[in-house]
Short mmCIF file of C-alpha atoms in Angstrom, two decimals:
data_model
loop_
_atom_site.label_atom_id
_atom_site.label_comp_id
_atom_site.label_asym_id
_atom_site.label_seq_id
_atom_site.Cartn_x
_atom_site.Cartn_y
_atom_site.Cartn_z
CA MET A 1 7.99 14.63 -14.93
CA LYS A 2 8.59 14.33 -11.05
CA ILE A 3 7.28 17.45 -8.93
CA LYS A 4 9.40 16.43 -6.15
CA PRO A 5 11.37 13.18 -5.54
CA ALA A 6 9.56 9.98 -3.88
CA PRO A 7 10.24 10.19 -0.17
CA ARG A 8 12.69 7.78 0.96
CA ILE A 9 10.69 7.74 3.87
CA VAL A 10 7.11 7.44 4.49
CA VAL A 11 4.86 7.63 7.95
CA THR A 12 1.01 6.93 7.86
CA ASP A 13 -0.55 6.13 11.50
CA ARG A 14 0.20 2.98 11.73
CA THR A 15 3.65 2.08 9.71
CA VAL A 16 6.88 3.77 8.65
CA PHE A 17 7.37 2.98 4.43
CA VAL A 18 11.57 2.96 4.26
CA GLN A 19 13.60 2.31 1.15
CA PRO A 20 14.25 -1.65 0.96
CA ASN A 21 17.88 -2.88 1.72
CA LEU A 22 19.55 -6.19 3.13
CA ASP A 23 19.54 -5.90 6.30
CA TYR A 24 15.97 -6.49 6.65
CA PHE A 25 16.48 -10.01 4.22
CA PRO A 26 15.46 -12.25 7.15
CA GLU A 27 12.27 -10.56 6.92
CA ILE A 28 11.62 -9.56 3.59
CA TYR A 29 12.45 -13.63 3.66
CA ARG A 30 9.90 -14.67 6.58
CA ILE A 31 7.19 -13.33 4.43
CA LEU A 32 7.81 -13.66 0.37
CA SER A 33 8.46 -17.27 1.78
CA ASN A 34 4.82 -17.24 3.15
CA PRO A 35 3.12 -18.94 1.38
CA LYS A 36 -0.57 -17.71 2.40
CA VAL A 37 1.37 -14.36 1.76
CA MET A 38 2.42 -14.91 -1.13
CA GLN A 39 -0.55 -16.72 -2.94
CA PHE A 40 -1.40 -14.60 -5.55
CA VAL A 41 1.85 -13.08 -5.74
CA THR A 42 3.23 -13.84 -9.93
CA THR A 43 5.22 -16.35 -8.93
CA GLY A 44 4.52 -17.74 -5.40
CA LYS A 45 6.39 -18.06 -2.42
CA ARG A 46 10.36 -17.13 -2.57
CA SER A 47 13.34 -19.03 -1.80
CA LYS A 48 16.04 -17.75 0.05
CA ALA A 49 17.90 -17.13 -3.37
CA GLU A 50 14.69 -15.80 -4.76
CA THR A 51 13.82 -13.67 -1.64
CA LYS A 52 17.86 -12.19 -2.02
CA GLN A 53 17.32 -11.26 -6.32
CA GLU A 54 14.35 -9.12 -5.57
CA THR A 55 15.43 -7.41 -2.58
CA ILE A 56 18.44 -6.85 -5.06
CA ASP A 57 16.00 -5.93 -7.65
CA TRP A 58 14.34 -3.43 -5.54
CA MET A 59 17.14 -1.15 -4.31
CA LYS A 60 18.31 -0.83 -7.90
CA HIS A 61 15.00 0.41 -9.01
CA TRP A 62 15.08 2.99 -6.72
CA LYS A 63 19.15 3.76 -8.12
CA LYS A 64 17.57 3.29 -11.62
CA HIS A 65 14.16 5.64 -11.21
CA GLY A 66 14.29 7.22 -8.12
CA PHE A 67 10.99 5.57 -7.07
CA GLY A 68 10.74 1.67 -5.93
CA PRO A 69 9.37 -0.76 -3.72
CA TYR A 70 9.30 0.06 0.06
CA LEU A 71 9.50 -2.06 2.98
CA VAL A 72 6.59 -1.42 4.95
CA LEU A 73 7.72 -1.53 9.12
CA ASP A 74 5.10 -1.87 12.24
CA LYS A 75 5.52 1.95 13.68
CA ARG A 76 5.62 0.76 17.25
CA GLU A 77 7.37 -2.25 17.56
CA GLY A 78 9.50 -1.46 13.91
CA ASN A 79 9.76 -5.31 13.00
CA LEU A 80 8.98 -5.61 9.17
CA ILE A 81 4.90 -6.06 8.05
CA GLY A 82 4.29 -6.15 4.71
CA PHE A 83 5.92 -3.94 1.48
CA ALA A 84 3.95 -1.23 -0.33
CA LYS A 85 5.30 -0.66 -4.09
CA LEU A 86 5.35 1.81 -6.83
CA TYR A 87 7.19 0.27 -9.57
CA LEU A 88 7.26 -0.02 -13.94
CA SER A 89 7.03 -3.06 -15.15
CA SER A 90 6.31 -4.33 -18.89
CA ARG A 91 2.66 -4.78 -17.77
CA SER A 92 1.77 -0.94 -18.23
CA PRO A 93 3.27 1.74 -19.42
CA TRP A 94 1.91 3.20 -16.25
CA VAL A 95 3.84 2.98 -12.70
CA GLN A 96 2.43 0.39 -11.07
CA VAL A 97 1.47 -0.35 -7.13
CA GLY A 98 1.32 -3.14 -5.84
CA TYR A 99 1.29 -4.39 -1.76
CA ALA A 100 1.50 -7.79 0.11
CA ILE A 101 1.11 -7.53 4.13
CA ASP A 102 2.45 -9.97 6.36
CA ASP A 103 -1.13 -12.63 6.81
CA HIS A 104 -1.45 -11.99 11.10
CA LEU A 105 -2.43 -8.29 10.01
CA TRP A 106 -5.31 -9.06 7.75
CA GLY A 107 -8.56 -7.10 7.66
CA ILE A 108 -7.22 -4.22 9.54
CA GLY A 109 -7.58 -1.99 7.20
CA LEU A 110 -3.63 -1.68 6.76
CA GLY A 111 -4.05 -1.88 2.85
CA SER A 112 -5.88 0.32 2.41
CA GLU A 113 -3.53 2.72 4.09
CA ILE A 114 -0.97 1.99 2.18
CA ALA A 115 -2.91 1.81 -0.86
CA LYS A 116 -3.70 5.96 0.12
CA SER A 117 0.13 6.64 0.57
CA LEU A 118 0.80 4.86 -2.95
CA LEU A 119 -0.92 7.16 -4.14
CA LYS A 120 -0.23 10.07 -2.96
CA ILE A 121 3.65 9.06 -3.52
CA GLY A 122 2.45 8.25 -7.29
CA PHE A 123 0.79 11.42 -8.10
CA GLU A 124 1.87 14.23 -5.64
CA ASN A 125 6.00 13.40 -5.17
CA LEU A 126 6.11 11.91 -8.86
CA GLY A 127 3.27 13.61 -11.45
CA GLU A 128 2.20 10.72 -13.20
CA GLU A 129 -0.88 11.18 -15.28
CA ALA A 130 -2.05 7.96 -13.91
CA LEU A 131 -1.35 4.58 -11.72
CA ALA A 132 -2.39 1.17 -12.65
CA GLY A 133 -3.00 -2.05 -10.59
CA PHE A 134 -2.79 -6.10 -11.03
CA VAL A 135 -4.33 -8.44 -9.26
CA ARG A 136 -5.58 -11.82 -9.65
CA LEU A 137 -9.20 -12.33 -10.04
CA GLU A 138 -9.62 -14.12 -7.23
CA ASN A 139 -7.61 -11.52 -4.57
CA LYS A 140 -10.89 -10.52 -3.96
CA PRO A 141 -9.64 -8.42 -0.64
CA SER A 142 -6.81 -6.90 -2.39
CA ARG A 143 -9.17 -5.96 -5.49
CA ARG A 144 -11.52 -3.96 -2.86
CA ILE A 145 -8.86 -2.13 -1.58
CA LEU A 146 -7.91 -0.45 -5.11
CA GLU A 147 -11.35 0.00 -5.45
CA LYS A 148 -12.41 1.97 -2.43
CA VAL A 149 -8.95 4.33 -2.62
CA GLY A 150 -10.37 4.98 -6.79
CA PHE A 151 -9.08 2.81 -9.15
CA GLN A 152 -11.49 1.82 -12.03
CA LEU A 153 -11.71 -1.83 -12.62
CA GLN A 154 -10.06 -2.27 -17.01
CA THR A 155 -10.77 -5.42 -17.64
CA GLU A 156 -10.53 -8.69 -15.73
CA ASN A 157 -8.72 -10.44 -19.06
CA PHE A 158 -4.92 -9.55 -18.54
CA GLN A 159 -2.95 -12.33 -18.97
CA GLN A 160 0.51 -12.12 -18.59
CA GLU A 161 2.90 -15.08 -18.48
CA ASN A 162 -0.05 -17.82 -18.02
CA ARG A 163 -1.99 -16.07 -15.24
CA ILE A 164 -5.20 -14.02 -15.77
CA TYR A 165 -5.53 -10.65 -13.98
CA ALA A 166 -8.07 -8.11 -12.87
CA HIS A 167 -6.61 -4.58 -14.46
CA TYR A 168 -7.03 -1.13 -12.95
CA THR A 169 -6.33 2.07 -13.53
CA LEU A 170 -6.30 5.40 -11.84
CA ASP A 171 -5.91 9.25 -13.38
CA ALA A 172 -4.30 12.07 -11.58
CA ALA A 173 -7.47 13.90 -12.63
CA ASP A 174 -9.46 11.73 -10.44
CA TYR A 175 -7.27 11.45 -7.69
CA PHE A 176 -7.18 14.89 -7.17
CA GLN A 177 -10.91 15.19 -7.70
CA MET A 178 -11.29 12.88 -4.93
CA GLN A 179 -9.00 14.67 -2.65
CA GLU A 180 -11.24 17.63 -2.92
CA PHE A 181 -13.88 16.91 -2.36
CA ARG A 182 -12.77 14.98 1.12
CA GLN A 183 -10.80 18.43 2.11
CA ALA A 184 -14.29 19.88 1.72
CA SER A 185 -16.34 17.60 3.63
#
């Protein structure tokens, strides 16, 4: 049950999320074709044709569901630096979170900043009962991000399409309890 629609634009301390569109295709391709960024993302780096189709699929997800993946822009420079994803797939009945950041920006807290914004949208806008995250086992930085923002590990043996993932969930009650604790501190 949606409480209110997903915002079309999201502003964080260092980023701006916008809905996907093909105007950003060269920058989207730059990130989706980067083997370092894509090493832990499903089927790996994308070709130009795959990038175009994926971008179109993101746009269709927004049209069908009223939420979906965002393009993440650097707030000061305006250039594309990654993706922040709220999406549905066959892996889970819950809306899933995902993110990818250009590798030259790893390790400066952007993943946590993005993940926190996704939780706020998922729980406070979309009214989801729970959110899920799936991370390749060897992707320790992304696993730490999910744990840091409150996700709980369900299993390290979730298998799909010959890949093994760590499966995390966070339910709304725990999210809102964390928010109350932060406001009281």
